[in-house]
Coordinates of C-alpha atoms in Angstrom, one line a residue:
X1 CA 143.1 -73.2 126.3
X2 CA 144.6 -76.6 126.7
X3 CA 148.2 -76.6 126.4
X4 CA 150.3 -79.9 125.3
X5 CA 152.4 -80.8 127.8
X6 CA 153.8 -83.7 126.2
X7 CA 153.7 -84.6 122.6
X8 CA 155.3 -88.4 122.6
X9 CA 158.1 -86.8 120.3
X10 CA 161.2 -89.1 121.6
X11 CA 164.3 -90.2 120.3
X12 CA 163.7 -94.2 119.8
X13 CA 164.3 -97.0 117.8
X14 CA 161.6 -97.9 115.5
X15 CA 159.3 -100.8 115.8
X16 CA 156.7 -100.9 112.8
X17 CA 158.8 -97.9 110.7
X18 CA 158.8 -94.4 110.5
X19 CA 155.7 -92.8 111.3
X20 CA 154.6 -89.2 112.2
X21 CA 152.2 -88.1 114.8
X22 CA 149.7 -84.8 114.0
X23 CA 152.2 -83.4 116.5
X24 CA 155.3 -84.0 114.4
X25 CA 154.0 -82.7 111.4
X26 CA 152.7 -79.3 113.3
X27 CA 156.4 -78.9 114.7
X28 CA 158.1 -79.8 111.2
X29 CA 155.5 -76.8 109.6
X30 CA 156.8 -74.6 113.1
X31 CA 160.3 -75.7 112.2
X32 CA 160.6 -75.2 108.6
X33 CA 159.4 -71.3 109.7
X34 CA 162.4 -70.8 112.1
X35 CA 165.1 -72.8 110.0
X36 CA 163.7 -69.7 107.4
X37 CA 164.3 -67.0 110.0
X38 CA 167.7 -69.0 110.9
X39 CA 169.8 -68.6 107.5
X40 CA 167.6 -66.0 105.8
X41 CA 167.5 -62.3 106.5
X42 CA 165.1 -61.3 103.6
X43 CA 162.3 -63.8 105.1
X44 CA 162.8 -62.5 108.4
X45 CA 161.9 -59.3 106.6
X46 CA 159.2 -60.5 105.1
X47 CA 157.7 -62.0 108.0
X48 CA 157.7 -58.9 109.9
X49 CA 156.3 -57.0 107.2
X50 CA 154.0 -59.4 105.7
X51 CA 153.5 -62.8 107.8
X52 CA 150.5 -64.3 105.7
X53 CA 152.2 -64.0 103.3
X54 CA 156.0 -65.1 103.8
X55 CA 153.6 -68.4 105.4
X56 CA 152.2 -68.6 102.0
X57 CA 155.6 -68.2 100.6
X58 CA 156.8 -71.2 102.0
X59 CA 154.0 -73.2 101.8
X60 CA 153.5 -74.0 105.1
X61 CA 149.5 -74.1 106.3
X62 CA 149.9 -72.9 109.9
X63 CA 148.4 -69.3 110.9
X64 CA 151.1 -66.7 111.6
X65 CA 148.7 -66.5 114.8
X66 CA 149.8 -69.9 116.1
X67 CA 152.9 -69.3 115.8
X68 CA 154.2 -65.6 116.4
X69 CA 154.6 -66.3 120.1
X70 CA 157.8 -68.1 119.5
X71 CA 158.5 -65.4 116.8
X72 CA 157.8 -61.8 118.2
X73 CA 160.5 -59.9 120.7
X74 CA 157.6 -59.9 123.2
X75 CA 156.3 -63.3 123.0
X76 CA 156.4 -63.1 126.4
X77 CA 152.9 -61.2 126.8
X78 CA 151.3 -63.1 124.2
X79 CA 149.4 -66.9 125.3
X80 CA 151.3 -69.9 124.5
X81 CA 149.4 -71.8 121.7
X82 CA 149.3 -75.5 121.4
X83 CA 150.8 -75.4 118.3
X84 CA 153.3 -73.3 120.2
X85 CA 153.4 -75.4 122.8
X86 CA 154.0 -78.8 120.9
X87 CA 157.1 -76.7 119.1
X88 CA 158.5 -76.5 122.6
X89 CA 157.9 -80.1 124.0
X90 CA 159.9 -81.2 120.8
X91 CA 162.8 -79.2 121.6
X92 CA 162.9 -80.4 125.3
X93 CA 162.6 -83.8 124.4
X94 CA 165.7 -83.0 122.2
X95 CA 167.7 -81.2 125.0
X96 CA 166.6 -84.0 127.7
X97 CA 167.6 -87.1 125.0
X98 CA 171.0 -84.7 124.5
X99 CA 171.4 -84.6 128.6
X100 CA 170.9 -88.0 129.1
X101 CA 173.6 -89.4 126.5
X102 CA 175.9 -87.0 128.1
X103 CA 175.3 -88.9 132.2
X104 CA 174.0 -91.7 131.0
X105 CA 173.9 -93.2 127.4
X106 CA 178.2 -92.5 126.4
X107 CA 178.8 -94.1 129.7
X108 CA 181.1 -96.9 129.2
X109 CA 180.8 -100.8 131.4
X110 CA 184.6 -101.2 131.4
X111 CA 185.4 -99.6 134.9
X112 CA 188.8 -97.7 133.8
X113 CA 187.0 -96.5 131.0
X114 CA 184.2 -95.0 132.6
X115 CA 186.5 -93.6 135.3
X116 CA 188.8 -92.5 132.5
X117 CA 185.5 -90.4 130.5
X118 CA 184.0 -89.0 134.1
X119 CA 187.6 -87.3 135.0
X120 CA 187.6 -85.6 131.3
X121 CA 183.7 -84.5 131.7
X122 CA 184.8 -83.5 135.1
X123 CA 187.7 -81.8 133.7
X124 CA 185.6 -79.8 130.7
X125 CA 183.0 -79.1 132.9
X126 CA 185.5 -77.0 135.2
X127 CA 187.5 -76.2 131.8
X128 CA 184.8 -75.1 129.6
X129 CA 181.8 -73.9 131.5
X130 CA 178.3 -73.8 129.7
X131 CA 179.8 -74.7 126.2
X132 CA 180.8 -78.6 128.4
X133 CA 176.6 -78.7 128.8
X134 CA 176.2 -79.4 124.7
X135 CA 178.9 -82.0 124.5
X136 CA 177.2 -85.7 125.2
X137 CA 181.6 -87.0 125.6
X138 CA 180.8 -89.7 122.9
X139 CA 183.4 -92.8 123.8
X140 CA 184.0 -93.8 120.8
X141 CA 183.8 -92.6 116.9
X142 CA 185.0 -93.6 113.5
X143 CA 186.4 -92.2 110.4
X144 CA 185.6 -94.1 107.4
X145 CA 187.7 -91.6 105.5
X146 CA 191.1 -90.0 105.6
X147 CA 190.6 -86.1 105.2
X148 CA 187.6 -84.4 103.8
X149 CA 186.6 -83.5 100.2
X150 CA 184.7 -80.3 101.1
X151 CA 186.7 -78.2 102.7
X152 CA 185.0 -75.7 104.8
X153 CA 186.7 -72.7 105.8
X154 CA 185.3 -72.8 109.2
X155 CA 186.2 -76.2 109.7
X156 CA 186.8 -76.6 114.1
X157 CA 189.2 -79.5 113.4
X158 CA 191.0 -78.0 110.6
X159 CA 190.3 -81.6 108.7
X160 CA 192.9 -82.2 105.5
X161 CA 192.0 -82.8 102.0
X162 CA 190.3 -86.4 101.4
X163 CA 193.0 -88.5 100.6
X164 CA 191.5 -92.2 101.1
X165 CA 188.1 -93.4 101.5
X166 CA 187.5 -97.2 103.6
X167 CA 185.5 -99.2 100.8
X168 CA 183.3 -102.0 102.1
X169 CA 185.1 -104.6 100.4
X170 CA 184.7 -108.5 102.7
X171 CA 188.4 -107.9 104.0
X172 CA 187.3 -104.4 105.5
X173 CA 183.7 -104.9 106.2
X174 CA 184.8 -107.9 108.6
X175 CA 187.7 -106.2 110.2
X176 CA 185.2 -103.3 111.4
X177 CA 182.8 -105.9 112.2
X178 CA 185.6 -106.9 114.9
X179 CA 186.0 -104.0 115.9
X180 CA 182.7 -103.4 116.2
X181 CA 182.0 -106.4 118.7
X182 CA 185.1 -105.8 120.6
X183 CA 183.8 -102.1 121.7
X184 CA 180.4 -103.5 122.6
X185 CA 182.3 -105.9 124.9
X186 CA 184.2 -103.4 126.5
X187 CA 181.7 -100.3 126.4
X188 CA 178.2 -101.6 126.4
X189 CA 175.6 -100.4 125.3
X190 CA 177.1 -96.7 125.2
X191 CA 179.4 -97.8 122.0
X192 CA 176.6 -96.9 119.7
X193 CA 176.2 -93.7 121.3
X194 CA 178.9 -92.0 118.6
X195 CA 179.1 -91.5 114.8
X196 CA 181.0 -92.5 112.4
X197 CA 182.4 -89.4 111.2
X198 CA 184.9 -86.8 112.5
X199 CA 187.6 -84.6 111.1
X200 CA 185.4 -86.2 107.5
X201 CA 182.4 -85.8 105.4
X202 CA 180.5 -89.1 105.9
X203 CA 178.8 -88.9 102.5
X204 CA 182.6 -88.8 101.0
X205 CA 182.6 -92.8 101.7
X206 CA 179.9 -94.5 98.3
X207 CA 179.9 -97.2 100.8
X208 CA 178.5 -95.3 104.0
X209 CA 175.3 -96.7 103.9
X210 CA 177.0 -100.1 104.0
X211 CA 178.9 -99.7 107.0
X212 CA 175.8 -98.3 109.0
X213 CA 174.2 -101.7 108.3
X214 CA 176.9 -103.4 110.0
X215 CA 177.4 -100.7 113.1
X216 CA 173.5 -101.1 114.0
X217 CA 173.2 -104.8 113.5
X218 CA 176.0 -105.2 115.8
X219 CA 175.1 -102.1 118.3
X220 CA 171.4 -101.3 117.9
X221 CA 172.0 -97.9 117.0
X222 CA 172.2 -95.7 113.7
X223 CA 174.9 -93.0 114.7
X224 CA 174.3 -89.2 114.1
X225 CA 174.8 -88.1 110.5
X226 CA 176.6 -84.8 110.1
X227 CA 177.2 -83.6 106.4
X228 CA 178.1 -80.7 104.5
X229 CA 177.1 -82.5 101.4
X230 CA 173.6 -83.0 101.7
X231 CA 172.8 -81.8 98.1
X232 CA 175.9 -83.5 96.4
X233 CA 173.1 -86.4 95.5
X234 CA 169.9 -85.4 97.5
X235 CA 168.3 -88.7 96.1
X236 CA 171.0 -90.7 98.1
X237 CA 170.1 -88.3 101.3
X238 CA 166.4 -89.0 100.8
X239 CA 166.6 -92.5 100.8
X240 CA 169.3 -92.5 103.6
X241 CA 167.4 -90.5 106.1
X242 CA 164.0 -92.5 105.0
X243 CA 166.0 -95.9 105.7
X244 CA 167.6 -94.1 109.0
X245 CA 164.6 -93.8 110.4
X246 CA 162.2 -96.1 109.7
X247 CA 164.6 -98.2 112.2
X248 CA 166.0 -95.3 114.5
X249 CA 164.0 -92.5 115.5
X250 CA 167.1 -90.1 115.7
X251 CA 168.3 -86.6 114.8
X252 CA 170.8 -85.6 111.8
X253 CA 172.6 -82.9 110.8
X254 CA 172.6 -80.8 108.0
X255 CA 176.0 -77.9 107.7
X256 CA 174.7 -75.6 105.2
X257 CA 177.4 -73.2 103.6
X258 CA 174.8 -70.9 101.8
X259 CA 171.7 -69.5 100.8
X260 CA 171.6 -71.5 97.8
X261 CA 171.9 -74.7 98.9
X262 CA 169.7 -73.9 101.4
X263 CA 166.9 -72.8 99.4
X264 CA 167.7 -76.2 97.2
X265 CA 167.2 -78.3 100.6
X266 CA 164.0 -76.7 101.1
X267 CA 162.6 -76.7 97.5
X268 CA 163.8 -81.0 98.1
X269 CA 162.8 -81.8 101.0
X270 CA 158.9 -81.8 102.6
X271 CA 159.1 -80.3 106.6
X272 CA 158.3 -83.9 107.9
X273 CA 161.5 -85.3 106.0
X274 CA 163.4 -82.6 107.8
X275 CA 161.9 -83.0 111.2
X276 CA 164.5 -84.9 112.5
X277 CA 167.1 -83.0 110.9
X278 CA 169.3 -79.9 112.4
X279 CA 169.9 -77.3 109.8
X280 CA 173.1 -75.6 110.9
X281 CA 173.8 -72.2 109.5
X282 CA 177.4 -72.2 108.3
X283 CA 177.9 -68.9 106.4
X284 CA 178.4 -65.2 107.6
X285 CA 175.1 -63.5 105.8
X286 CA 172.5 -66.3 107.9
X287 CA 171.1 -64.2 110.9
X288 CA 172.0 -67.3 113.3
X289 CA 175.2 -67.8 112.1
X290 CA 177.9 -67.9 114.6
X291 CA 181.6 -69.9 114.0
X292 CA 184.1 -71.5 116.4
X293 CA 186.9 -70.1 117.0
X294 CA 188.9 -73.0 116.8
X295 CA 190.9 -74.8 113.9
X296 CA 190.5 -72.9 110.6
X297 CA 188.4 -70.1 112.0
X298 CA 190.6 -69.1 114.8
X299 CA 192.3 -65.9 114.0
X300 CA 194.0 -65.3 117.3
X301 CA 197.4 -66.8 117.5
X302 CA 199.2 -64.8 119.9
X303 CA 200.7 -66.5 123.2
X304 CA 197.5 -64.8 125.4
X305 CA 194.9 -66.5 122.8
X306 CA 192.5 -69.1 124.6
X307 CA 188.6 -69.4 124.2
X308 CA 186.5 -72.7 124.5
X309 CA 185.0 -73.0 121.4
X310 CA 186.0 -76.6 120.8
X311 CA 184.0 -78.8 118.7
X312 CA 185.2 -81.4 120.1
X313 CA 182.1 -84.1 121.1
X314 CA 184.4 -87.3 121.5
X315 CA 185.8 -88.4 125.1
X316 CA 186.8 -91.6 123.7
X317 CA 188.4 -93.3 121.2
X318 CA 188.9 -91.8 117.3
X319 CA 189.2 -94.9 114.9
X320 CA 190.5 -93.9 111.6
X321 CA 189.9 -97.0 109.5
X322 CA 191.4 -95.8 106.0
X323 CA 194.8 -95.3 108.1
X324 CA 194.1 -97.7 110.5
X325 CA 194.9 -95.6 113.8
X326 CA 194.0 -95.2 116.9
X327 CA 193.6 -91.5 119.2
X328 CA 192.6 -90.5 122.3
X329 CA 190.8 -87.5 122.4
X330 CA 188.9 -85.1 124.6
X331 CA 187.7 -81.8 124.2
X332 CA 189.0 -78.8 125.9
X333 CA 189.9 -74.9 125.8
X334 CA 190.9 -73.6 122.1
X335 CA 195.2 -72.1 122.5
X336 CA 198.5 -72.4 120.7
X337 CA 199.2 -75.7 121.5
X338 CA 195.7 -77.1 121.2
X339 CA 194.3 -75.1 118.0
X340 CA 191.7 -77.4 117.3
X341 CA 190.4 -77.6 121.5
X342 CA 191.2 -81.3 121.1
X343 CA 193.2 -82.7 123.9
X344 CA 195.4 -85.6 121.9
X345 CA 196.2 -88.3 124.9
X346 CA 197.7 -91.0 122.6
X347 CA 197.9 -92.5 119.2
X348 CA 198.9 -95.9 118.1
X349 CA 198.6 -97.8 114.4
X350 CA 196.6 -101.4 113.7
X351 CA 196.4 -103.6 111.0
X352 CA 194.1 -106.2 112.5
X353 CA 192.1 -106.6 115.1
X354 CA 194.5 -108.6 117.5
X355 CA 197.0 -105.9 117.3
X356 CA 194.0 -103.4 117.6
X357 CA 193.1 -105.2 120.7
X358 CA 197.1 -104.9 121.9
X359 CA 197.4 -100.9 121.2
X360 CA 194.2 -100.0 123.0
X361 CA 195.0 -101.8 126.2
X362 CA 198.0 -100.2 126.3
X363 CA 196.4 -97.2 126.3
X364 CA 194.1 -98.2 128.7
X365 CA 196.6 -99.6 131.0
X366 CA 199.3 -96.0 130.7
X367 CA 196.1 -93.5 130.7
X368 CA 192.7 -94.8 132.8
X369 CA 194.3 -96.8 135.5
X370 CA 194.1 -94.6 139.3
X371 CA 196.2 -92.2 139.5
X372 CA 199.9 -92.8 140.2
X373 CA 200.7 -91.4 143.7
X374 CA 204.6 -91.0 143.0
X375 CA 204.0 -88.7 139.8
X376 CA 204.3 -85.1 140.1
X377 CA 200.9 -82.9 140.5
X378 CA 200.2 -79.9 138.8
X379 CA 197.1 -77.5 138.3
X380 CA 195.6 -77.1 134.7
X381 CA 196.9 -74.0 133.6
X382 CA 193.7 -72.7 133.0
X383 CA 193.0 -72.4 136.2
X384 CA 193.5 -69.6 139.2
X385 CA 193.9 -70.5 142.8
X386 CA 192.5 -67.6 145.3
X387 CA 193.5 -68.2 149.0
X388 CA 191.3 -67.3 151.2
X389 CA 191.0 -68.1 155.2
X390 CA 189.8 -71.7 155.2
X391 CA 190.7 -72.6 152.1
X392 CA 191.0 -72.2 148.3
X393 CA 189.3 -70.9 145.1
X394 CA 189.5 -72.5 142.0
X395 CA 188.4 -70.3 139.2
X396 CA 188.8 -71.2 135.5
X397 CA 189.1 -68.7 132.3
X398 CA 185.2 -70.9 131.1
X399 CA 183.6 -69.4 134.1
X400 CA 183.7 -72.2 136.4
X401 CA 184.3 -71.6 140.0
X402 CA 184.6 -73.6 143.4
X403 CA 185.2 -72.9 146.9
X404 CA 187.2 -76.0 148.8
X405 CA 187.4 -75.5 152.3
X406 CA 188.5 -77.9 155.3
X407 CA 186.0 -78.3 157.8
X408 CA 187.8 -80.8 160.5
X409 CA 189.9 -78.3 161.7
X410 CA 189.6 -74.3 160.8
X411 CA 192.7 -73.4 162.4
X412 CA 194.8 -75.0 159.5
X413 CA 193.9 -74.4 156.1
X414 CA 195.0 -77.3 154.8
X415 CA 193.6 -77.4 150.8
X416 CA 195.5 -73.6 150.5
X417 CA 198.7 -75.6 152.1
X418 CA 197.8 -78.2 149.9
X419 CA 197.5 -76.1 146.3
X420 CA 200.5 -73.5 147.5
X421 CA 202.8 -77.8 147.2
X422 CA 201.2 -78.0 144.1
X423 CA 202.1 -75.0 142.3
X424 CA 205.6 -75.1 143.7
X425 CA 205.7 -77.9 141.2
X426 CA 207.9 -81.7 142.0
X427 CA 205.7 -83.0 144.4
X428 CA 203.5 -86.0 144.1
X429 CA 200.4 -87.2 146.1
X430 CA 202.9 -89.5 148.1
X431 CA 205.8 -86.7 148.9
X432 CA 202.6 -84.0 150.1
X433 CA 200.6 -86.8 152.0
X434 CA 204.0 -87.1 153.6
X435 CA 204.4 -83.0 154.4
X436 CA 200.7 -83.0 155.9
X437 CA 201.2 -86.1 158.2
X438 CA 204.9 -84.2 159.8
X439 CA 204.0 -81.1 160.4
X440 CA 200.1 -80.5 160.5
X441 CA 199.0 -84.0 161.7
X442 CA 196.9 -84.8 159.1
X443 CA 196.0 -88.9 158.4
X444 CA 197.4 -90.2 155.0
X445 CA 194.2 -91.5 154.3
X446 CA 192.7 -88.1 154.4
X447 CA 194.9 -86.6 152.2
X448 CA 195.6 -89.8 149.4
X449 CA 191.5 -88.8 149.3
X450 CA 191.6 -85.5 149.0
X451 CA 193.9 -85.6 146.0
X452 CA 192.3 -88.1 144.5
X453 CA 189.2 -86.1 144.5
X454 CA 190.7 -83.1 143.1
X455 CA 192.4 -85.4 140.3
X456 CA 189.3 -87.2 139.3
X457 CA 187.4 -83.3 139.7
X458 CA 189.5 -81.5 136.7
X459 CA 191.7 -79.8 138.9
X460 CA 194.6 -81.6 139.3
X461 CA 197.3 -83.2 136.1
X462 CA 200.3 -85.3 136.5
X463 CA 203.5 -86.4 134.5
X464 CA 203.0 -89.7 131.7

């Protein structure tokens, strides 16, 4: 049997509309099967009990045969199918697309910036572990909202109740056209690799559509939609995702909060409309369910608390246009003082775009310049130092771990000389360059570059 290796299913902007392929609508029928199995325990039932039939049920056309490979506890021993098999390629392609925004397409031009976003993927990759491998570090986001009118109870951010919405009138369309224009000048092509939602509920804003026009005419991209409100007007969805697409060939998200409105997005919406649409369980009784514990879901709040269930998908900039502010964000581990797993750098206010302009390089200039050799050094707390002969090991509650040794001279272990400064607290890269050059001979230019290497790496913080 031949087996599809490659399907032409890829994430691209659109040149003569929105088309599907006799592979894409095979996977949306393959699809619509597991997003059934994903929020509903019944079908699953059925399917086991009954497969032509649950098929049937659902309308889709596809022989249970084609399919049960991906389905069956031991697909293992059964042959790959080419419907199978085209199921697969599409997911790749997804997970490949997803992997290159994260190395490649968030990265910004601006040199301090893209130094700035490698130290905090860096940081979360020695932080967080696997969970770092589904964030793409997006440098830059907005919020054409203040708050959120749904209010999920398992909301990661822990989002407030909407209380403003950014209209599109000429005064505010033109000041997020500048600001628009200004982050392609100082990001590239990389500041249409975020969304323009957040700690919101894009479909909140009547004008959404609106503002979408303006952030792809001016970056050449139609951001990721993420909403909880898909069936608030499903005509409006419809059209959106039809419009979406036909210029940007790009996937969406839809949160569903239960059965119902799942069933009601199914009953809408044909397989091929959904193709390039996530369905995200979001409520307990869905067999894939599963909540981060972070923000309004966490329910641990004593001292020893910590996971890395962050949600957080922005190494960048947050623009809040309603309010008119600025933050610096990352993502990292889920504790008391970071409930949310948002690591807040700095915040500043606007209310046009010179003095937009003025509050982020100043940001720029305090937080992504090199790293300030006369300010004291300090491991993440997250992390454990293990001393062994030649060296150190740096272990992190996320499951990362990393053996620096010092190969110039194995009689001196100079990175567990190094870390046992560090922890001591008060000294800076200058102060321990100094210590290494007295009394173990080591060159200043050898150490300046060891520390910078563990600064840029995640390991190391230092005093604002």
């Amino acid at each position: 049997m031949k087996i599809i290796k490659d399907t032409g299913i890829y994430l691209s902007p659109q040149k003569d509309g929105y088309h599907l392929t006799e592979n894409e609508r095979i996977t949306a029928q393959i699809k619509r099967v597991l997003e059934f199995c994903s929020m509903d325990a019944e079908f699953v039932s059925k399917l086991r009990e009954e497969p032509g039939k649950a098929l049937q049920d659902i309308n889709v056309k596809i022989p249970f045969e084609k399919i049960k490979c991906l389905l069956m506890k031991d697909s293992e021993k059964i042959p790959l199918t080419e419907e199978a098999a085209c199921y697969r390629q599409f997911v790749m392609n997804k997970l490949k697309s997803r992997n290159y925004m994260q190395q490649t397409g968030c990265t910004p031009i601006d040199s301090r910036f893209r130094r700035w976003r490698e130290m905090q993927l860096n940081r979360c990759r020695v932080e967080l572990g696997i969970r770092n491998q589904v964030m793409i570090h997006a440098p830059l986001i907005f919020e054409l909202s203040d708050g959120c009118s749904v209010g999920c109870p398992f909301c990661g951010v822990n989002a407030g109740k909407l209380k403003g919405i950014y209209r599109h009138t000429p005064e505010n369309a033109e000041l997020f056209r500048e600001i628009l224009r200004n982050m392609k000048t100082l990001l590239g092509d990389s500041a249409g690799s975020g969304t323009c939602y957040y700690a919101t509920e894009p479909l909140d804003n009547p004008d959404y559509e609106e503002f979408i026009k303006d952030y792809y005419e001016i970056l050449g991209a139609i951001p990721q939609l993420t909403t909880a409100a898909a069936m608030r007007d499903p005509e409006r969805t419809r059209k959106m995702l039809s419009d979406f697409h036909s210029v940007y060939k790009h996937i969406h998200r839809f949160s569903v909060l239960n059965l119902e409105t799942f069933n009601a997005i199914m009953d809408f919406f044909t397989p091929e409309e959904l193709l390039y649409v996530e369905l995200i369980p979001q409520f307990p009784q869905a067999p894939a369910n599963h909540f981060s514990e972070a923000g309004r879901n966490r329910k641990e709040n004593d001292e020893s608390s910590y996971n890395v269930g962050t949600i957080c998908c922005v190494s960048g900039l947050v623009v809040n246009m309603p309010r008119k502010e600025i933050r610096l964000l990352s993502p990292c581990g889920v504790d008391n003082e970071h409930p949310t797993g948002e690591l807040l750098t700095a915040r500043g206010t606007f209310t046009d775009i010179k003095s937009f302009e003025n509050v982020l390089n100043e940001m720029m200039d305090k937080y992504m310049g090199k790293p300030d050799s006369t300010k004291p050094l300090s491991f993440y707390p997250y992390l454990d130092i293990e001393y062994i002969e030649n060296g150190i090991i740096i272990k992190s509650r996320g499951g990362y771990e990393n053996k620096l040794e010092y190969v110039n001279d194995a009689s001196q272990n100079i990175p567990g000389i190094t870390a046992k400064l560090i922890k001591e607290g008060g000294y800076c890269i200058e102060k321990i360059a100094e210590i290494l050059d007295d009394e173990y001979h080591i060159d200043y230019a050898h150490s300046y570059y060891m520390l910078g290497k563990w600064y840029q790496s995640g390991f190391l913080t230092m005093e604002t």
